[in-house]
Each structure stands twice: as C-alpha cells, then as structure tokens.
DNA sequence: CATGCTTGTTACTAGCGGTAACCCTAGTTT
DNA sequence: AAACTAGGGTTACCGCTAGTAACAAGCATG
C-alpha cells in the first residue's frame, strides 16, 4: 500500500531528523550560538545540503532545535507552576526551576536567547519580535494564561495578566542573565530577592534620607 | 609647534569620527542591526578600511554607536528617576520614558538590544553577558545604585538593590519588546500595569476558584 | 530494462568581516 | 627647487559564512 510505505519513509525521515537534531544539539552545546551549518553537518557525519533539505533554512533548524528545549523547559515550569502549594512557594519554585535550567546548560541557554539570527538575507525592516527570542515570548504567554486562570484581577484582567506574564518573564530572564555572568549570590538568594520584589517590597520599603519616610 | 599640530590633527580626526558615526547612525536607522560595514562606508562616502582605521573592529564601531544612544537614553532615565515626585510617580515616569524612547526609534532600539554580534571570529566559548547587551546591563546597574541610595532595605540591601535593578530593567525591556510587537494597549496602560506589578498587586490579588482565597 | 524517488555528494555563488599593499597629495627638510 | 615623509584613501584580496545547482548512486515499481 501507499500509506504503509509512506509511513515507513516518514519514520525513516523522522529518525534522521532526530539524529540531525541531536548532532546539532551537541555542536551547539560545544560551540554556543555560533555553531555553523558546516560544523553541524560534519558532526552528523553528512554534508550541508541534507541539513537544508530537512530544515530548509538555518532559522528552520534553529526553530526545530529551540522547540525541543523550549518544550522541555516549559514542561518543567508548568510543573512548578501547578504544584499544590501556596502562591509564594509556587512562584519561588518556578523561578528556581528556570534558574537551575540556565545554570545547568548555559550554552544552550545562550543559543536560545541570543541566536544572532541576523545574517545577510531576509529579515528586512522592522520585524521587531517576529521570529526573535521565541522562548521568552512563549514563556510570557504561558505565564499570562496561568495568571489569568488563577487570579481574580477584575475588569481588564486578561490584558493585565499578559503584561505581567511578559514582565515577570523578562525580570526572571534579565536577572538570570546577569546572575549567570557575575554569580554575585547563591541561587536561593536570587530567588528570594526576586520573589520579594514581586511581593511589593519595593513599594513598601522606607526612604533612606529625609523626606516622608516613616 | 608639535602640540598645536597634534591637536589640529586630533580635531580633524574627531570630526571625521563624528561624521562616520552619524553616517552609521543613518544606515542603522534604515537597515536595522544588519547594517553592514560596506553599507556604512558607502553612506559615509568612503570605503571600508577607513572605518576599520577609526574603529578597529565592527564591535568597536558598535560600541561607539551604542554609547551615544545609551548615554542619551540613560540621561533621560536619570532625569525621570530624579524628578521631585513620590515614588510611584517617579517609577511611572521612568517606565514611560523608556517606552517612549523605544517607540520613537525601534530600529535603533533593536540595534542596541539585539546586535547579532556573533560573527565568525572571536567571542569563543561561554562569555555570556561579556560584551552583549551592554545597555541592559548599564541600565540595571544604574537603577540598582539609585535604589540602593534611596531605599532603606536593611542588611544585604546592596545586593538586593542590584538584583532588583536588573530585574526591573528586564521586566521593562521584555514587556516593552512584546508591546512594541503587538501593541495590545496604550503606553499609559502598559505603564500602569507594570507599576501595579511592582506595587505588589500580584501578591495581593485574590484566587479565582476554590482554595484559600479571601 | 527503464523510470522514478530518496539520499548523498561535489562544486559553486554571493556576501560578509577584515587586511595587505599600493597610491597620491600636502607639507617639511635640505 | 628637489627629495622625502605622513596620513587619508582605494583596489584587490583572504577566509569564512549561508545557501544552491547539478550530478551520482541505491532501490522500489511499471
């Protein structure tokens, strides 16, 4: 039958695809986001055109590769977010999960976050945030839906949740990026500080000199 | 005299340098972060090697160009941060200043934030956050010092302030990036939502379904 | 046997960042 | 006046990248 044959070929193609992705993964883990198509093809034991047949484009391969890690990370985050604990604990667990992930595999993290996608072709003119940094966007949207599902924010709550989702993810990301570079404190301390920030300690803190401090 | 001659030449060189930077600015404003050295040289009416004599390197030109915009933006932010108003107003003014800036010149913004710096040379291996995204780092540090100067955060306050500085900047950046792409609401609404987040509304909100909500 | 179809290769294009070698004009020195 | 040096500037190149066209097998089916 055509169908069985097709599925057979499909399976074979999928297996190859997975193998190629794993090779790409290894190279990225070794070389960071500058991993070249040549290097990836060599690691996979083949040559460039096959890569292009499978993924069409460098950004295609990037997208496929990113999806794997993004899905994995998002699953961990969802687990932390859905744990049966109070809100503060869940927030801290989520922050810690994210930070542990970027701490464990900084090269992958960097590949996902700073893909350096701008080559010489395409991408012309004002596509801020179209294909860029898709992980941050997905995380932001995900968090937004969780916030909107769980919290009672009154009218306009949906939009508020989206702003907060992207804002909190950005906070987590920037603080994590900085922390990963300088390592000024332990992960637990960082988590506590960020949770404190989200818990309004910024607004609650007293002024230091003169003025209307209490 | 030697000195006058030297200063004369220095002046001339500085003027050229400024002209080149302005040409580069124009190209970046037109082409975004993919602006090539060739294009910049052509816009300036000269050829590549002179660019390299002046800036040594593409990242050298990038750094010089970024410093201009970064300094300008940071000055605006400092002004908003130092205004004689209460804390909430100052925070909102700062957020609005940043968002207005990226709204006015998205190409420049993108050049600063996503420089796509990874070429084929240098930058090898695990330099997360060394030269990358210097604007975010500078803004984070700046905000951290302001927080630490003004707020009484008790013991460990300095570190807390740095975490918060980078975290808040990241929140602002990510939310701004998302907002710039989707434009889901007005700038004023975005500012209010973010300030609400910083003011602890996330922790204060009630649960939506069952559970220990109040 | 011939016809496809998938898998793979070699060999190329076009454009990038970066550089070596040269050219040419202005001013100084003898 | 003639020689000589100092910068600003250009052409022509290198090595690299992403991406592609064209060609060579293995293996099913008519």
Coordinates of N, CA and C in Angstrom, one line a residue, chain B residues 61-195:
Chain B
X61 N 33.0 49.8 16.4 CA 32.0 50.8 15.9 C 30.7 50.6 16.6
X62 N 30.3 49.3 16.8 CA 29.1 49.1 17.5 C 29.1 49.8 18.9
X63 N 30.3 49.6 19.6 CA 30.4 50.1 20.9 C 30.3 51.6 20.9
X64 N 31.0 52.3 20.0 CA 30.9 53.7 19.9 C 29.5 54.2 19.6
X65 N 28.9 53.5 18.7 CA 27.5 53.9 18.3 C 26.5 53.7 19.5
X66 N 26.7 52.5 20.1 CA 25.8 52.2 21.2 C 26.0 53.2 22.4
X67 N 27.2 53.6 22.6 CA 27.5 54.5 23.7 C 26.7 55.8 23.6
X68 N 26.7 56.3 22.3 CA 25.9 57.6 22.1 C 24.5 57.4 22.5
X69 N 23.8 56.4 22.0 CA 22.4 56.3 22.3 C 22.2 55.9 23.7
X70 N 23.0 55.0 24.2 CA 22.9 54.6 25.6 C 23.0 55.8 26.6
X71 N 24.0 56.6 26.3 CA 24.2 57.8 27.2 C 22.9 58.7 27.1
X72 N 22.4 58.9 25.9 CA 21.3 59.8 25.8 C 20.1 59.2 26.5
X73 N 19.8 57.9 26.3 CA 18.7 57.3 27.0 C 18.9 57.3 28.5
X74 N 20.1 57.0 28.9 CA 20.3 57.0 30.4 C 20.1 58.3 31.0
X75 N 20.5 59.4 30.3 CA 20.3 60.7 30.8 C 18.8 61.0 31.0
X76 N 18.0 60.6 30.0 CA 16.6 60.8 30.1 C 16.0 60.0 31.3
X77 N 16.5 58.8 31.4 CA 16.0 58.0 32.5 C 16.4 58.6 33.9
X78 N 17.6 59.0 34.0 CA 18.1 59.6 35.2 C 17.2 60.8 35.6
X79 N 16.9 61.6 34.6 CA 16.0 62.8 34.8 C 14.7 62.3 35.4
X80 N 14.1 61.3 34.8 CA 12.8 60.8 35.3 C 12.9 60.3 36.7
X81 N 14.0 59.6 36.9 CA 14.2 58.9 38.2 C 14.5 59.9 39.3
X82 N 15.0 61.1 38.9 CA 15.4 62.1 39.9 C 14.3 63.2 40.1
X83 N 13.2 63.0 39.4 CA 12.2 64.1 39.5 C 11.7 64.2 40.9
X84 N 11.3 65.5 41.3 CA 10.8 65.7 42.7 C 9.3 65.3 42.7
X85 N 9.1 64.0 42.9 CA 7.7 63.5 43.0 C 7.8 62.2 43.9
X86 N 6.6 61.6 44.1 CA 6.7 60.5 45.0 C 7.1 59.3 44.2
X87 N 7.3 58.2 44.9 CA 8.0 57.0 44.3 C 7.2 56.5 43.2
X88 N 5.9 56.3 43.4 CA 5.1 55.7 42.3 C 5.2 56.6 41.0
X89 N 5.1 57.9 41.2 CA 5.1 58.8 40.0 C 6.5 58.7 39.3
X90 N 7.5 58.6 40.1 CA 8.9 58.5 39.5 C 9.0 57.2 38.8
X91 N 8.5 56.1 39.3 CA 8.6 54.8 38.6 C 7.8 54.9 37.3
X92 N 6.6 55.4 37.4 CA 5.9 55.5 36.2 C 6.5 56.4 35.1
X93 N 7.1 57.5 35.6 CA 7.7 58.4 34.6 C 8.9 57.7 34.0
X94 N 9.7 56.9 34.8 CA 10.8 56.2 34.2 C 10.4 55.2 33.2
X95 N 9.4 54.4 33.5 CA 8.9 53.4 32.6 C 8.4 54.1 31.3
X96 N 7.7 55.2 31.5 CA 7.2 55.9 30.3 C 8.3 56.4 29.4
X97 N 9.3 57.0 30.1 CA 10.4 57.5 29.3 C 11.1 56.4 28.4
X98 N 11.3 55.3 29.1 CA 11.9 54.2 28.3 C 11.0 53.8 27.2
X99 N 9.8 53.5 27.5 CA 8.9 53.0 26.4 C 8.7 54.1 25.3
X100 N 8.7 55.3 25.6 CA 8.6 56.3 24.6 C 9.8 56.3 23.7
X101 N 11.0 56.1 24.3 CA 12.2 56.0 23.5 C 12.2 54.9 22.5
X102 N 11.8 53.7 23.0 CA 11.9 52.6 22.1 C 10.7 52.7 21.1
X103 N 9.7 53.4 21.4 CA 8.6 53.5 20.5 C 9.0 54.5 19.4
X104 N 9.8 55.5 19.7 CA 10.1 56.5 18.7 C 11.1 56.0 17.7
X105 N 12.0 55.1 18.1 CA 13.1 54.7 17.2 C 13.3 53.2 17.3
X106 N 12.4 52.4 16.9 CA 12.5 51.0 17.1 C 13.8 50.4 16.4
X107 N 14.2 50.9 15.3 CA 15.4 50.4 14.6 C 16.6 50.5 15.5
X108 N 16.8 51.7 16.0 CA 17.9 51.9 16.9 C 17.8 51.0 18.1
X109 N 16.6 51.0 18.7 CA 16.4 50.1 19.8 C 16.8 48.7 19.5
X110 N 16.4 48.2 18.4 CA 16.7 46.8 18.0 C 18.2 46.6 17.8
X111 N 18.8 47.6 17.3 CA 20.3 47.5 17.1 C 21.0 47.5 18.4
X112 N 20.5 48.2 19.4 CA 21.1 48.2 20.7 C 20.9 46.9 21.4
X113 N 19.7 46.4 21.3 CA 19.3 45.2 22.1 C 19.7 43.9 21.5
X114 N 19.5 43.8 20.2 CA 19.8 42.5 19.5 C 20.9 42.7 18.5
X115 N 22.1 43.0 18.9 CA 23.1 43.4 18.0 C 23.6 42.3 17.0
X116 N 23.2 41.1 17.3 CA 23.6 40.0 16.4 C 25.1 40.0 16.2
X117 N 25.8 40.1 17.3 CA 27.2 40.3 17.2 C 28.1 39.1 16.8
X118 N 27.5 38.0 16.9 CA 28.3 36.8 16.7 C 28.7 36.6 15.2
X119 N 29.9 36.9 14.9 CA 30.4 36.7 13.5 C 31.1 35.4 13.5
X120 N 32.2 35.3 12.7 CA 33.0 34.1 12.7 C 34.2 34.2 13.6
X121 N 34.6 35.3 14.0 CA 35.9 35.4 14.8 C 35.5 35.7 16.2
X122 N 36.5 35.4 17.0 CA 36.5 35.8 18.5 C 35.3 35.3 19.2
X123 N 35.0 35.9 20.3 CA 33.8 35.5 21.1 C 33.6 34.1 21.4
X124 N 34.7 33.4 21.5 CA 34.6 31.9 21.6 C 34.3 31.5 23.0
X125 N 33.3 30.7 23.2 CA 33.1 30.0 24.4 C 32.7 30.7 25.7
X126 N 31.5 30.6 26.0 CA 31.0 30.9 27.4 C 31.3 32.3 27.8
X127 N 31.1 33.3 27.0 CA 31.2 34.7 27.5 C 29.8 35.3 27.6
X128 N 28.9 34.5 28.2 CA 27.6 35.0 28.4 C 27.6 36.4 29.1
X129 N 27.1 37.4 28.4 CA 27.0 38.7 29.0 C 28.3 39.4 29.2
X130 N 29.3 39.2 28.3 CA 30.5 39.9 28.5 C 30.3 41.2 27.8
X131 N 30.3 41.2 26.5 CA 30.0 42.4 25.7 C 28.6 42.5 25.3
X132 N 27.8 41.5 25.6 CA 26.5 41.5 25.0 C 25.5 42.4 25.8
X133 N 24.6 43.0 25.0 CA 23.5 43.7 25.6 C 24.0 44.7 26.7
X134 N 25.0 45.5 26.4 CA 25.5 46.4 27.4 C 24.5 47.4 27.9
X135 N 23.6 47.8 27.1 CA 22.6 48.8 27.5 C 21.8 48.2 28.7
X136 N 21.3 47.0 28.6 CA 20.6 46.5 29.7 C 21.4 46.4 30.9
X137 N 22.6 46.0 30.8 CA 23.5 45.9 32.0 C 23.7 47.3 32.6
X138 N 24.0 48.3 31.8 CA 24.2 49.6 32.3 C 22.9 50.1 33.0
X139 N 21.8 49.9 32.4 CA 20.5 50.4 32.9 C 20.3 49.7 34.3
X140 N 20.6 48.4 34.3 CA 20.4 47.6 35.5 C 21.2 48.2 36.7
X141 N 22.5 48.4 36.4 CA 23.4 48.9 37.4 C 23.0 50.3 37.9
X142 N 22.6 51.1 36.9 CA 22.2 52.5 37.2 C 21.0 52.4 38.2
X143 N 20.0 51.7 37.8 CA 18.8 51.6 38.6 C 19.2 51.0 40.0
X144 N 20.1 50.1 40.0 CA 20.5 49.5 41.3 C 21.1 50.5 42.2
X145 N 22.0 51.4 41.7 CA 22.5 52.4 42.6 C 21.5 53.4 43.1
X146 N 20.6 53.7 42.2 CA 19.5 54.6 42.6 C 18.7 54.0 43.7
X147 N 18.3 52.7 43.5 CA 17.5 52.0 44.6 C 18.3 52.0 45.9
X148 N 19.6 51.6 45.7 CA 20.4 51.5 46.9 C 20.6 52.8 47.7
X149 N 20.7 53.9 46.9 CA 20.9 55.2 47.5 C 19.6 55.6 48.3
X150 N 18.5 55.3 47.7 CA 17.3 56.0 48.2 C 16.5 55.1 49.2
X151 N 16.6 53.8 49.0 CA 15.7 53.0 49.8 C 16.4 52.3 51.0
X152 N 15.8 52.2 52.1 CA 16.3 51.6 53.2 C 15.9 50.1 53.2
X153 N 16.8 49.3 52.8 CA 16.5 47.9 52.6 C 17.0 46.9 53.7
X154 N 17.6 47.5 54.7 CA 18.2 46.7 55.8 C 19.4 46.0 55.4
X155 N 19.9 45.0 56.1 CA 21.1 44.3 55.8 C 21.0 43.5 54.5
X156 N 22.1 43.5 53.8 CA 22.1 42.9 52.4 C 21.3 43.7 51.4
X157 N 21.1 45.0 51.8 CA 20.3 45.8 50.9 C 21.0 46.1 49.5
X158 N 22.4 46.2 49.6 CA 23.1 46.5 48.4 C 22.8 45.4 47.3
X159 N 23.0 44.2 47.8 CA 22.8 43.1 46.8 C 21.3 43.0 46.4
X160 N 20.4 43.2 47.3 CA 19.0 43.2 46.9 C 18.8 44.3 45.9
X161 N 19.4 45.4 46.1 CA 19.2 46.5 45.1 C 19.7 46.1 43.7
X162 N 20.8 45.4 43.7 CA 21.3 45.1 42.3 C 20.4 44.0 41.7
X163 N 19.9 43.1 42.4 CA 19.0 42.1 41.8 C 17.8 42.8 41.3
X164 N 17.2 43.7 42.1 CA 16.0 44.4 41.7 C 16.3 45.3 40.5
X165 N 17.5 46.0 40.5 CA 17.8 46.8 39.4 C 17.7 46.0 38.1
X166 N 18.4 44.9 38.0 CA 18.5 44.2 36.8 C 17.1 43.5 36.5
X167 N 16.4 43.1 37.6 CA 15.1 42.5 37.4 C 14.1 43.5 36.8
X168 N 14.1 44.7 37.4 CA 13.1 45.7 36.9 C 13.4 46.1 35.5
X169 N 14.7 46.3 35.2 CA 15.1 46.6 33.9 C 14.6 45.5 32.9
X170 N 14.8 44.3 33.3 CA 14.4 43.2 32.4 C 12.9 43.2 32.2
X171 N 12.2 43.4 33.3 CA 10.7 43.5 33.2 C 10.3 44.5 32.2
X172 N 10.9 45.7 32.3 CA 10.6 46.8 31.4 C 10.9 46.5 30.0
X173 N 12.1 45.9 29.8 CA 12.6 45.6 28.5 C 11.7 44.5 27.8
X174 N 11.4 43.4 28.5 CA 10.6 42.4 27.9 C 9.2 42.8 27.6
X175 N 8.6 43.5 28.6 CA 7.3 44.0 28.3 C 7.3 45.0 27.2
X176 N 8.3 45.8 27.1 CA 8.4 46.8 26.1 C 8.5 46.1 24.7
X177 N 9.4 45.1 24.7 CA 9.6 44.4 23.4 C 8.3 43.8 22.9
X178 N 7.7 43.1 23.8 CA 6.4 42.5 23.4 C 5.4 43.5 23.0
X179 N 5.3 44.5 23.8 CA 4.3 45.6 23.5 C 4.6 46.2 22.1
X180 N 5.8 46.5 21.8 CA 6.2 47.1 20.6 C 5.8 46.2 19.4
X181 N 5.8 44.9 19.6 CA 5.5 44.0 18.5 C 4.0 43.9 18.3
X182 N 3.2 43.8 19.4 CA 1.8 43.6 19.3 C 0.9 44.8 19.6
X183 N 1.4 45.7 20.2 CA 0.6 46.9 20.5 C -0.7 46.6 21.1
X184 N -0.8 45.8 22.1 CA -2.1 45.4 22.6 C -2.8 46.5 23.5
X185 N -2.1 47.6 23.8 CA -2.7 48.6 24.6 C -2.0 49.9 24.5
X186 N -2.4 50.9 25.1 CA -1.7 52.2 25.0 C -0.5 52.2 25.9
X187 N 0.4 53.1 25.7 CA 1.6 53.2 26.5 C 1.2 53.4 28.0
X188 N 0.3 54.3 28.2 CA -0.1 54.7 29.5 C -0.6 53.4 30.3
X189 N -1.4 52.6 29.6 CA -2.0 51.4 30.3 C -0.8 50.5 30.6
X190 N 0.1 50.3 29.7 CA 1.2 49.4 29.9 C 2.0 49.9 31.2
X191 N 2.2 51.2 31.2 CA 3.0 51.8 32.4 C 2.2 51.5 33.7
X192 N 1.0 51.7 33.7 CA 0.2 51.5 34.9 C 0.2 50.0 35.3
X193 N 0.1 49.1 34.3 CA 0.1 47.7 34.6 C 1.4 47.3 35.2
X194 N 2.5 47.8 34.7 CA 3.8 47.4 35.2 C 4.0 48.0 36.6
X195 N 3.6 49.2 36.8 CA 3.8 49.8 38.1 C 3.0 49.0 39.1

